[in-house]
Amino acid sequence: MLLQQLLNGLVLSGLYLLLSLGLALIFGVLEIPHFAFGAVAVTGGYVGYVLVNLLGLPVWAGIALAVVISAAIGVLLDLLPYRDVNKLPPLNAFIVALGLMTFLNNTLQLLFGPDQVQIKLHGEQLVYLGQLVLTELRVALLLVAIVIMVVTWLILRRTKIGIAVRAVAANREAAALMGIDIRRISAFVFAYTSAIGAVVGIIYGGLYSLIPTRGDNLIFFGFAAIVLAGMGNLMGTIVASVILGVFQAFMIGYVSSAFSTVAVFGLIILLLILKPMGLFGKEVRR
Amino acid sequence: MKRAWIGILLILALVATISCVGGCGKPAADSGTQEEVGKIVIGETEPLTGPIAVYGVPECNATKLAVDEINAAGGLEVNGKKYKIELVQLDDQLNPTLAFQNVKKLVEVHGAQFLIGFTNAAMIMPAMSYIQQKKIPVVVGGAPDEIITATPNPYVFRMRPPTAYTALATGKFIYNEFGVRTMAVIGTVSEQALFKDIAEGTMKGFEAMGGKVTSVQDFKSSQQDMSAQITAALATQPDAIYALAPIESQAFVYKQLRELGYKGKIFGFSGGNVKQFTKICTVDQLEGIFDLIPAEINPTDTSINGPGADAFVENYRKAFGEDPPPVAGYTYDAMKTLAAAIQAAGTLDPDAVVRELENLAVPEGLVLQWVPVEGKLFDSSHQAYIPNAAFVFQGGKKVVYKLMDSPIAEYSKKLAEARASNK
């Protein structure tokens, strides 16, 4: 049971990782608490649902097109609701994010109704690893999470735009003085993270199901991971996501399923008491 | 500043929790037509949006069908005068506060003289004293919680047998019929009283026969990944799994049991049909799973249903373009029963209608197979009964496996005692 629970936990970790990666990028670079990210992910999922289930596109084509559409939605978010929001007091960004979340939830409800939908990704075949078992779709989720993590790392470390993103994250004013186009970087970050969101939404909609307000649940664990890691710390986010997913699965398996969520957040509170800036956050002395 | 965001996150968590019970109200259109001769207003509150809409919508559809049939046949004749029924249906989103507001709105704004519906106890219990004070006869349709008829309210009657009645038979049936000796339970057992009741009753019956419950795994209905709970349950190597949750959650349990390679026996308590389950799991994943519930309407085999079942199934398909889900029979029969009582009373006086309901024999043409208690549809606790049954999913259909024990006398006695102790 131990290894199977570890695998179950890693699948959850994969989801948390993709969610928290998007959130951490936006917060780390733009200092915007993108609480609507869950709703953006679910919107991407619904785009995938339209393309795959309703229009009958092959799964790979549906996912690819949904990712492109979501990236475009990301650029729109940067241009419209979030434009220059990080120059304003933090509460403004919070209100914008909350409003955007409500707007997306209600728009999806208007378009698709309250009933749940499942995206037909056809990954039900079982993959056995000795005594352990996973479906193809769960294996795909793990692989996609790893691939996106590596690609993100490569973009940030090996590309011009990635270096510019890191420069903005490190010192926005200095980056601007060095000639980096902050608006372009902001649009790129929103496009890239919204594309990741679409992948999360589609896989979630295939593995489980989508309803318009599903993003509210998703964002909860995504933020939990980045708070645990230390807000905006990308590598810490990976570790925190794995801790959250595996700890949750082990709590259910070995202690009690009734208190697993309570235990997860109890753990986070405990760790934050011991390390107030998160596991990998930098200490700030005033 | 990053510390400030942690504070904001906590605020958001609070807001998200409060807004969990979301959705929009949607008053249903009146189905009746206004006639000069007379009008009887009947109100219904059900969850028409949200996760339990899967029960509420077909319940409302079935009531509407019954009202349409009554009105099409000329309405109700009460003491020589013709009355058409005006049905007002409101959405409570499975929110007890909203359900109570709906009851008051139905009575005080729409002028409802009678009420139908209520999908579970939490929707009607807050309104119990109001119903008694206003003298509004109520026939509850699909709500399965024992507390409704264990609470002595002279105006409230209930069609669906409570979960405890089915639980009395389920544990013994699993043990005797299938030779199951060890069983793990997975369900929303701490979140929802009705599933807690059925789980406890079934386990008690199973253990009384000598069976052993190896594990009880709990989850929330908002949860969609139960693989950790299932892994923990399967690690105890049970002969069978007993799963109980609302249909959508139940479907995830079935799906993930198969995805974790489980090939053993699965028993459930859900009342869902193939169409509802296959929104989440495949026909292959459903194959061979048993549903142990009261003998609800089953379009693919109505042999255990009442004399009106075939016509109901056909008319429901015509009206709504799909098979009636299992719960639909309760509200249809509730409406027809209420109509029969009003006609027999020969007056709209609530106390007279209540007296008729108390003494009513099983009306003709109902869609479920009601078993009378001492010749009457309702027992002394205002509770009606249909047999318990085992269904099995086979080849993409839900077919009748066989009837289970139906301990009506035993349960009715216990219910009367519980009702008396609540006086």
XYZ file of C-alpha atoms in Angstrom:
709
model
C 0.000 0.000 0.000
C 2.873 2.377 0.788
C 4.098 2.651 -2.791
C 0.588 2.846 -4.235
C -0.223 5.679 -1.840
C 3.028 7.351 -2.857
C 1.947 7.120 -6.495
C -1.536 8.446 -5.642
C 0.127 11.313 -3.810
C 2.452 12.066 -6.724
C -0.530 12.318 -9.083
C -2.088 14.907 -6.767
C 1.319 16.590 -6.533
C 1.443 16.837 -10.326
C -1.793 18.813 -10.346
C -0.745 21.024 -7.442
C 2.622 21.581 -9.091
C 1.185 22.834 -12.380
C -1.230 25.110 -10.551
C 1.335 26.500 -8.185
C 3.923 26.907 -10.952
C 1.599 29.304 -12.789
C 0.742 31.174 -9.613
C 4.373 31.379 -8.495
C 5.484 32.749 -11.870
C 2.896 35.497 -11.866
C 3.471 36.406 -8.240
C 7.238 36.052 -8.420
C 7.602 38.183 -11.546
C 4.655 40.568 -11.466
C 3.749 40.487 -7.748
C 0.115 39.953 -8.674
C -1.863 37.469 -6.528
C -3.686 35.896 -9.466
C -6.549 34.347 -7.475
C -8.454 33.927 -10.734
C -5.852 31.450 -11.994
C -8.061 28.483 -11.045
C -10.920 29.997 -13.045
C -8.537 30.627 -15.971
C -7.471 26.975 -15.815
C -11.100 25.825 -15.806
C -11.834 28.165 -18.734
C -8.990 26.476 -20.610
C -10.539 23.140 -19.679
C -13.882 24.196 -21.119
C -12.153 25.351 -24.317
C -10.697 21.838 -24.525
C -14.143 20.362 -23.860
C -15.633 22.346 -26.766
C -12.825 21.361 -29.111
C -12.570 17.678 -28.193
C -16.083 16.671 -27.088
C -18.310 19.031 -29.050
C -16.302 19.689 -32.225
C -14.735 16.226 -32.300
C -11.118 17.305 -32.815
C -8.442 14.695 -32.095
C -7.286 14.945 -28.484
C -3.798 16.224 -29.351
C -5.192 18.879 -31.689
C -7.831 19.923 -29.157
C -5.230 20.326 -26.427
C -2.823 22.224 -28.689
C -5.524 24.617 -29.886
C -6.875 25.106 -26.347
C -3.378 25.971 -25.132
C -2.995 28.574 -27.893
C -6.441 30.067 -27.196
C -5.714 30.181 -23.466
C -2.387 31.911 -24.082
C -4.303 34.543 -26.065
C -6.765 34.865 -23.177
C -3.748 35.367 -20.911
C -2.534 38.274 -23.054
C -6.024 39.778 -22.854
C -5.983 39.468 -19.068
C -2.712 41.341 -18.998
C -4.012 44.048 -21.321
C -7.408 44.537 -19.691
C -8.143 43.716 -16.033
C -4.556 43.444 -14.811
C -3.088 46.347 -16.799
C -0.809 48.351 -14.491
C -2.498 46.801 -11.470
C 0.833 46.195 -9.740
C 1.444 49.939 -9.632
C -1.601 50.286 -7.386
C -2.071 49.282 -3.719
C -2.169 45.468 -3.192
C -5.863 45.553 -2.329
C -6.674 46.704 -5.888
C -5.044 43.631 -7.382
C -6.925 41.469 -4.908
C -10.273 43.006 -5.899
C -9.483 42.729 -9.616
C -8.575 39.049 -9.191
C -11.720 38.341 -7.186
C -13.866 40.164 -9.749
C -12.233 38.306 -12.621
C -12.802 34.981 -10.866
C -16.498 35.778 -10.397
C -16.785 36.991 -14.001
C -15.241 33.809 -15.418
C -17.285 31.521 -13.128
C -20.547 33.167 -14.109
C -19.700 33.357 -17.804
C -18.916 29.635 -17.834
C -22.144 28.900 -15.943
C -24.093 30.948 -18.486
C -22.460 29.152 -21.421
C -22.285 25.589 -20.138
C -24.783 25.384 -17.269
C -24.149 24.016 -13.778
C -23.859 20.322 -14.727
C -20.454 18.713 -14.681
C -18.766 17.733 -17.929
C -15.929 15.328 -18.535
C -13.429 15.742 -21.365
C -13.055 12.527 -23.340
C -9.306 12.058 -23.278
C -9.544 8.253 -23.420
C -6.802 7.363 -20.985
C -8.565 4.665 -18.977
C -6.202 1.796 -19.860
C -4.341 0.500 -16.839
C -0.553 0.639 -16.641
C 0.921 -1.891 -14.203
C 4.263 -1.346 -12.525
C 4.599 -4.630 -10.658
C 1.921 -4.495 -7.968
C 1.292 -0.821 -8.616
C -1.306 0.460 -11.022
C -2.126 3.772 -12.671
C -4.262 4.719 -15.648
C -2.604 6.072 -18.772
C -4.075 9.485 -18.024
C -2.537 9.597 -14.555
C 0.816 8.602 -15.999
C 0.354 11.328 -18.619
C -0.341 13.882 -15.888
C 2.883 12.984 -14.100
C 4.885 13.167 -17.321
C 3.283 16.454 -18.390
C 4.032 17.974 -14.981
C 7.684 16.943 -15.273
C 7.946 18.153 -18.882
C 6.386 21.542 -18.108
C 8.636 21.916 -15.094
C 11.754 21.204 -17.181
C 10.594 23.412 -20.070
C 9.904 26.254 -17.645
C 13.343 25.852 -16.129
C 14.955 25.833 -19.587
C 13.012 28.930 -20.677
C 13.998 30.805 -17.546
C 17.658 29.749 -17.722
C 18.465 29.392 -21.393
C 16.365 31.865 -23.356
C 16.582 35.623 -23.707
C 13.011 36.135 -22.658
C 13.496 33.836 -19.675
C 16.523 35.807 -18.520
C 14.490 38.996 -18.943
C 11.682 37.439 -16.863
C 14.164 36.638 -14.097
C 15.586 40.131 -14.295
C 12.132 41.637 -13.829
C 11.492 39.272 -10.923
C 14.788 40.250 -9.289
C 14.493 44.018 -9.735
C 11.757 45.521 -11.842
C 13.169 49.056 -11.946
C 16.703 47.948 -12.749
C 15.384 45.657 -15.474
C 13.457 48.532 -17.033
C 16.558 50.720 -16.893
C 18.480 47.965 -18.694
C 16.019 48.257 -21.589
C 13.784 45.303 -20.828
C 10.242 45.894 -22.054
C 8.240 45.229 -18.874
C 4.906 45.227 -20.713
C 6.139 42.525 -23.076
C 7.429 40.424 -20.187
C 4.130 40.830 -18.365
C 2.172 39.712 -21.445
C 4.495 36.731 -21.902
C 4.099 35.618 -18.278
C 0.306 35.829 -18.464
C 0.255 33.986 -21.806
C 2.615 31.253 -20.614
C 0.870 30.664 -17.288
C -2.590 30.697 -18.902
C -1.330 28.061 -21.331
C -0.193 25.964 -18.335
C -3.639 26.617 -16.829
C -5.291 25.196 -19.938
C -3.217 22.021 -19.612
C -4.280 21.713 -15.952
C -7.933 22.342 -16.826
C -7.973 19.805 -19.641
C -6.211 17.060 -17.697
C -8.393 17.748 -14.654
C -11.501 17.651 -16.858
C -10.400 14.304 -18.287
C -9.316 12.747 -15.028
C -12.240 14.089 -12.998
C -14.819 16.591 -14.279
C -15.379 20.299 -14.764
C -18.034 22.576 -13.371
C -17.849 26.358 -13.768
C -16.809 26.952 -10.145
C -14.225 24.160 -9.972
C -11.404 26.698 -10.105
C -12.276 27.903 -6.608
C -11.250 24.497 -5.213
C -8.199 24.224 -7.437
C -6.769 27.598 -6.469
C -6.964 26.670 -2.813
C -4.308 23.970 -3.044
C -2.264 25.902 -5.610
C -1.916 28.832 -3.244
C -1.295 26.497 -0.331
C 1.720 25.129 -2.212
C 3.217 28.537 -2.991
C 2.631 29.798 0.547
C 4.318 26.670 1.901
C 7.217 27.139 -0.527
C 7.601 30.856 0.092
C 5.665 33.154 -2.223
C 7.155 33.276 -5.699
C 9.896 30.689 -5.159
C 9.744 28.407 -8.210
C 11.955 25.524 -7.091
C 10.456 25.613 -3.614
C 7.026 25.346 -5.216
C 7.955 21.992 -6.739
C 9.029 20.584 -3.389
C 5.989 22.046 -1.611
C 3.610 20.542 -4.188
C 5.137 17.104 -3.718
C 4.954 17.465 0.081
C 1.293 18.489 -0.083
C 0.153 15.723 -2.431
C 2.072 12.904 -0.772
C 1.273 14.048 2.773
C -2.420 14.188 1.886
C -2.393 10.679 0.392
C -0.496 9.262 3.377
C -2.821 10.952 5.848
C -5.788 9.288 4.145
C -4.050 5.945 3.886
C -2.572 5.695 7.361
C -4.428 8.060 9.665
C -7.916 9.148 8.683
C -9.598 10.161 5.479
C -11.983 12.389 7.446
C -9.234 14.769 8.577
C -6.812 14.731 5.649
C -7.524 18.286 4.462
C -7.454 19.577 8.019
C -4.131 17.816 8.543
C -2.664 19.293 5.348
C -3.515 22.817 6.401
C -2.465 22.056 9.976
C 0.928 21.072 8.594
C 1.151 24.304 6.602
C 0.255 26.402 9.648
C 2.844 24.558 11.735
C 5.557 25.042 9.124
C 4.672 28.715 8.742
C 4.963 29.189 12.500
C 8.435 27.665 12.347
C 9.383 29.362 9.057
C 7.094 32.362 8.549
C 8.354 33.098 5.013
C 7.739 29.528 3.863
C 10.118 26.614 3.464
C 12.261 28.324 0.841
C 11.397 31.989 1.331
C 14.153 34.438 2.139
C 14.208 35.862 5.643
C 13.350 39.544 5.748
C 14.794 41.568 8.609
C 13.289 44.893 9.457
C 4.556 42.997 1.237
C 4.625 39.242 0.638
C 3.447 38.729 4.209
C 0.407 40.828 3.356
C -0.492 38.387 0.598
C -0.550 35.538 3.087
C -3.169 37.491 5.039
C -5.108 38.123 1.846
C -4.963 34.408 1.045
C -6.614 33.646 4.369
C -9.376 36.155 3.569
C -9.850 34.544 0.154
C -10.098 31.089 1.743
C -12.874 32.393 3.978
C -14.682 34.010 1.050
C -14.349 30.831 -1.047
C -15.714 28.704 1.776
C -18.708 30.976 2.269
C -19.422 31.103 -1.457
C -19.196 27.304 -1.874
C -22.941 26.982 -1.969
C -23.212 28.960 -5.176
C -25.607 29.028 -8.082
C -28.512 31.079 -9.191
C -32.128 30.871 -8.222
C -34.469 29.869 -10.988
C -38.171 29.888 -10.387
C -39.859 27.288 -12.540
C -42.554 28.318 -14.877
C -46.071 27.645 -13.778
C -47.298 24.526 -15.405
C -50.946 24.949 -14.752
C -53.365 27.155 -16.574
C -55.627 29.586 -14.811
C -59.270 28.565 -15.071
C -62.250 30.573 -13.992
C -63.736 27.671 -12.146
C -61.122 27.248 -9.502
C -57.455 26.943 -8.837
C -55.447 24.927 -6.375
C -51.907 26.205 -5.898
C -49.317 23.568 -5.079
C -45.743 24.580 -4.332
C -42.527 22.613 -4.681
C -38.969 23.412 -3.647
C -36.095 21.316 -4.993
C -32.391 21.843 -5.812
C -32.539 22.781 -9.495
C -28.931 23.968 -9.660
C -25.765 22.780 -7.939
C -24.426 19.280 -7.342
C -27.738 17.766 -6.208
C -29.677 19.137 -9.182
C -29.212 15.631 -10.558
C -31.998 14.637 -8.132
C -33.977 17.887 -7.987
C -34.550 18.428 -11.702
C -36.142 15.012 -12.429
C -38.206 15.283 -9.252
C -39.613 18.592 -10.506
C -40.127 17.160 -13.991
C -42.128 14.250 -12.597
C -44.358 16.514 -10.494
C -44.983 18.694 -13.532
C -45.888 15.628 -15.575
C -48.400 14.525 -12.945
C -49.950 18.001 -12.790
C -50.150 18.225 -16.585
C -51.932 14.868 -16.699
C -54.399 15.893 -13.983
C -55.150 19.221 -15.660
C -55.421 17.627 -19.108
C -58.026 15.266 -17.693
C -60.115 18.244 -16.593
C -58.547 18.948 -13.214
C -59.730 17.849 -9.803
C -63.387 17.607 -8.933
C -63.841 18.768 -5.354
C -67.357 18.665 -3.982
C -68.873 19.074 -7.454
C -66.595 21.943 -8.490
C -63.716 21.670 -10.972
C -60.273 22.908 -9.995
C -57.136 23.171 -12.090
C -53.796 22.794 -10.353
C -51.272 25.617 -10.567
C -47.815 24.288 -9.803
C -45.087 26.678 -8.620
C -41.578 25.215 -8.486
C -38.636 27.025 -6.871
C -34.910 26.291 -6.685
C -33.407 25.914 -3.208
C -29.852 25.065 -4.398
C -29.744 22.548 -1.531
C -29.479 25.510 0.813
C -31.644 25.072 3.959
C -32.068 28.825 4.427
C -33.210 29.254 0.856
C -35.493 26.227 1.127
C -37.244 27.775 4.133
C -37.514 31.105 2.308
C -39.003 29.221 -0.641
C -41.612 27.612 1.607
C -42.642 31.004 2.970
C -42.624 32.529 -0.521
C -44.719 29.683 -1.890
C -47.281 30.071 0.879
C -47.314 33.835 1.371
C -46.572 35.147 -2.132
C -47.858 32.425 -4.431
C -50.673 31.330 -2.125
C -49.724 27.638 -2.102
C -52.271 25.562 -0.195
C -50.244 22.338 -0.413
C -46.560 21.508 -0.770
C -44.656 18.750 -2.560
C -40.962 17.931 -2.875
C -37.956 18.476 -0.564
C -34.905 16.525 -1.566
C -33.591 15.877 1.922
C -34.290 16.541 5.590
C -32.159 19.675 5.810
C -34.516 21.320 3.310
C -37.728 20.683 5.250
C -36.754 20.495 8.922
C -36.312 24.284 9.376
C -39.831 24.757 7.980
C -41.528 22.108 10.131
C -43.054 24.413 12.728
C -44.066 26.951 10.045
C -45.837 24.199 8.103
C -47.714 23.128 11.226
C -48.568 26.682 12.204
C -49.885 27.526 8.724
C -51.608 24.121 8.363
C -50.086 23.282 4.997
C -50.376 19.588 4.062
C -47.058 18.386 2.632
C -46.261 15.204 0.762
C -42.474 14.816 0.734
C -41.200 12.996 -2.342
C -37.628 11.736 -2.533
C -36.091 12.775 0.792
C -34.752 9.651 2.491
C -33.839 10.859 5.995
C -35.636 9.122 8.855
C -35.970 12.334 10.899
C -38.716 13.678 8.616
C -41.341 11.156 9.662
C -39.746 10.564 13.066
C -40.726 14.166 13.809
C -44.406 14.289 14.758
C -45.910 16.883 12.432
C -49.564 16.128 11.586
C -49.314 17.868 8.197
C -46.236 16.093 6.837
C -46.355 12.795 4.914
C -43.493 11.124 3.104
C -43.405 8.743 0.134
C -39.813 7.478 -0.023
C -38.920 4.861 2.576
C -36.099 6.097 4.813
C -32.555 4.837 4.422
C -32.729 2.998 7.747
C -35.501 0.789 6.311
C -33.267 -0.194 3.389
C -30.233 -0.547 5.649
C -32.084 -3.147 7.733
C -32.103 -5.412 4.685
C -28.867 -4.456 2.884
C -26.204 -5.853 5.231
C -27.982 -9.202 5.545
C -28.527 -9.384 1.798
C -24.847 -8.818 0.986
C -23.861 -11.514 3.504
C -26.451 -14.145 2.555
C -26.870 -13.653 -1.180
C -23.241 -13.255 -2.198
C -21.347 -15.027 0.572
C -19.431 -11.852 1.364
C -17.693 -12.153 4.732
C -15.464 -9.065 4.779
C -16.419 -5.686 3.415
C -14.893 -2.201 3.193
C -17.118 0.876 3.180
C -16.336 4.042 1.200
C -18.630 7.050 1.195
C -19.607 10.520 2.304
C -20.373 9.097 5.717
C -19.357 12.012 7.911
C -20.695 14.755 5.674
C -24.260 13.655 4.999
C -26.600 12.225 7.598
C -28.486 9.997 5.198
C -25.308 8.225 4.059
C -24.112 7.948 7.652
C -27.450 6.331 8.553
C -27.386 3.849 5.687
C -23.706 2.991 6.302
C -24.259 2.385 10.017
C -27.419 0.364 9.427
C -25.849 -1.758 6.706
C -22.702 -2.425 8.741
C -24.813 -3.344 11.757
C -26.869 -5.812 9.701
C -23.743 -7.241 8.057
C -21.896 -7.685 11.354
C -24.980 -9.179 13.013
C -24.765 -11.982 10.458
C -21.096 -12.585 11.345
C -19.503 -10.394 8.666
C -16.546 -8.124 9.342
C -16.160 -4.533 8.174
C -12.457 -4.150 7.422
C -12.316 -0.420 6.748
C -14.535 2.670 6.652
C -13.219 5.382 4.333
C -14.766 8.813 4.235
C -14.652 11.635 1.701
C -16.409 14.916 0.981
C -18.867 15.252 -1.871
C -16.756 18.102 -3.298
C -13.802 15.715 -3.590
C -13.117 13.980 -6.901
C -9.999 11.937 -6.236
C -10.735 9.095 -3.863
C -7.801 6.929 -4.923
C -6.059 7.263 -1.538
C -9.214 6.136 0.300
C -9.726 3.287 -2.159
C -6.107 2.164 -1.848
C -6.462 2.142 1.943
C -9.707 0.156 1.704
C -8.288 -2.376 -0.777
C -5.218 -2.867 1.425
C -7.519 -4.578 3.942
C -8.334 -7.172 1.229
C -12.124 -7.190 1.615
C -14.424 -9.602 -0.224
C -16.470 -6.616 -1.392
C -16.716 -2.843 -1.403
C -19.857 -1.011 -0.289
C -19.940 2.545 -1.664
C -22.455 5.208 -0.802
C -22.507 8.836 -1.906
C -24.446 11.197 -4.149
C -24.495 9.934 -7.746
C -21.667 12.085 -9.093
C -19.291 11.226 -6.235
C -20.376 7.587 -6.372
C -19.457 7.513 -10.067
C -15.912 8.637 -9.211
C -15.618 5.855 -6.621
C -16.687 3.233 -9.184
C -14.355 4.681 -11.820
C -11.350 4.869 -9.506
C -11.968 1.411 -8.037
C -11.632 0.027 -11.568
C -8.673 2.317 -12.308
C -6.884 0.835 -9.314
C -7.390 -2.602 -10.802
C -10.157 -3.788 -8.437
C -12.167 -6.614 -9.969
C -14.132 -7.794 -6.924
C -17.751 -7.231 -5.966
C -19.029 -3.685 -5.593
C -22.295 -2.782 -3.910
C -23.692 0.718 -3.845
C -26.493 2.867 -2.548
C -27.126 5.625 -5.035
C -30.321 5.413 -7.078
C -28.560 6.619 -10.230
C -29.206 5.348 -13.730
C -26.733 4.435 -16.469
C -26.943 7.829 -18.163
C -26.142 9.626 -14.919
C -23.194 7.369 -14.094
C -21.699 7.331 -17.568
C -21.156 11.077 -17.442
C -18.158 10.071 -15.318
C -17.381 6.384 -15.747
C -17.605 4.046 -18.706
C -20.166 1.292 -19.252
C -17.335 -1.240 -18.757
C -16.434 0.260 -15.387
C -20.089 -0.006 -14.296
C -20.498 -3.623 -15.363
C -21.509 -5.955 -12.550
C -21.977 -3.284 -9.874
C -25.030 -3.732 -7.650
C -27.276 -0.908 -6.466
C -29.169 -1.840 -3.285
C -32.016 0.630 -2.880
C -35.789 0.789 -2.642
C -37.535 -0.515 -5.790
C -37.514 2.812 -7.600
C -38.643 3.379 -11.165
C -36.470 1.383 -13.541
C -37.257 2.061 -17.215
C -35.371 -0.976 -18.548
C -37.371 -3.384 -16.379
C -40.533 -2.152 -14.681
C -41.554 -5.581 -13.401
C -41.008 -4.524 -9.792
C -42.717 -1.166 -10.237
C -46.373 -0.215 -9.954
C -49.175 -0.459 -12.536
C -48.595 3.052 -13.865
C -44.862 2.568 -14.457
C -44.866 1.853 -18.210
C -47.129 4.780 -19.061
C -45.063 7.047 -16.808
C -41.802 6.025 -18.464
C -43.274 6.636 -21.929
C -44.808 9.985 -21.007
C -41.657 11.151 -19.237
C -39.575 10.286 -22.308
C -41.993 12.207 -24.533
C -42.031 15.235 -22.269
C -38.348 15.480 -21.343
C -36.532 13.458 -24.006
C -34.865 11.020 -21.607
C -35.573 8.114 -19.296
C -36.944 9.078 -15.889
C -34.162 8.767 -13.279
C -35.008 6.487 -10.321
C -36.072 9.291 -7.958
C -38.652 10.640 -10.412
C -41.301 8.139 -9.338
C -41.553 9.515 -5.818
C -42.704 13.031 -6.656
C -45.012 11.815 -9.421
C -46.716 9.490 -6.956
C -46.671 12.177 -4.254
C -48.579 14.517 -6.557
C -51.082 11.843 -7.587
C -51.553 10.827 -3.948
C -52.174 14.395 -2.844
C -54.655 14.857 -5.701
C -56.491 11.669 -4.709
C -56.716 12.842 -1.091
C -58.047 16.283 -2.062
C -60.713 14.712 -4.272
C -61.678 12.212 -1.598
C -61.858 14.944 1.056
C -64.269 16.915 -1.122
C -62.855 20.115 0.307
C -59.626 22.104 0.326
C -59.673 22.318 4.110
C -56.177 21.213 5.182
C -57.299 19.173 8.175
C -59.824 17.286 6.063
C -57.160 16.548 3.433
C -54.781 15.347 6.155
C -57.487 12.987 7.479
C -57.932 11.595 3.957
C -54.184 11.123 3.540
C -54.075 9.243 6.837
C -56.803 6.855 5.720
C -56.034 6.656 2.012
C -55.684 3.249 0.371
C -53.021 2.993 -2.328
C -54.421 5.095 -5.210
C -54.750 3.445 -8.607
C -52.191 3.971 -11.350
C -49.165 4.923 -9.246
C -45.773 4.219 -10.756
C -44.141 2.539 -7.749
C -45.301 -0.631 -6.051
C -46.583 0.742 -2.758
C -47.087 -1.813 -0.019
C -50.028 -0.848 2.184
C -49.756 -0.941 5.964
C -53.019 -2.207 7.459
C -54.721 -1.398 4.169
C -53.484 2.197 4.038
C -50.792 3.887 1.949
C -49.255 5.639 4.974
C -48.510 4.033 8.323
C -49.277 5.744 11.635
C -46.073 7.804 11.248
C -47.223 9.134 7.850
C -44.630 6.974 6.092
C -45.247 4.991 2.864
C -43.272 1.923 1.746
C -42.099 0.217 -1.421
C -40.052 -2.997 -1.414
C -36.261 -2.977 -1.223
C -34.538 -4.236 -4.344
C -31.167 -5.164 -5.757
C -30.335 -3.817 -9.217
C -27.262 -4.653 -11.258
C -25.577 -2.814 -14.131
C -25.324 -5.208 -17.056
C -24.453 -4.485 -20.680
C -25.123 -0.775 -20.338
C -28.457 -1.286 -18.613
C -29.593 -1.254 -15.011
C -31.582 -4.435 -14.543
C -33.489 -5.892 -11.615
C -31.487 -8.589 -9.847
C -34.120 -9.484 -7.265
C -36.202 -8.027 -4.479
C -34.553 -7.860 -1.059
C -36.230 -8.277 2.314
C -38.698 -5.496 3.034
C -39.046 -5.367 6.824
C -42.007 -2.977 6.769
C -43.696 -4.063 10.006
C -40.394 -4.110 11.913
C -39.326 -0.719 10.623
C -42.762 0.892 10.956
C -42.837 -0.105 14.630
C -39.371 1.384 15.243
C -40.360 4.564 13.432
C -43.538 4.915 15.516
C -41.455 4.549 18.680
C -38.972 7.164 17.473
C -41.841 9.501 16.563
C -43.465 9.018 19.950
C -40.208 9.761 21.736
C -39.889 13.037 19.775
C -43.282 14.333 20.891
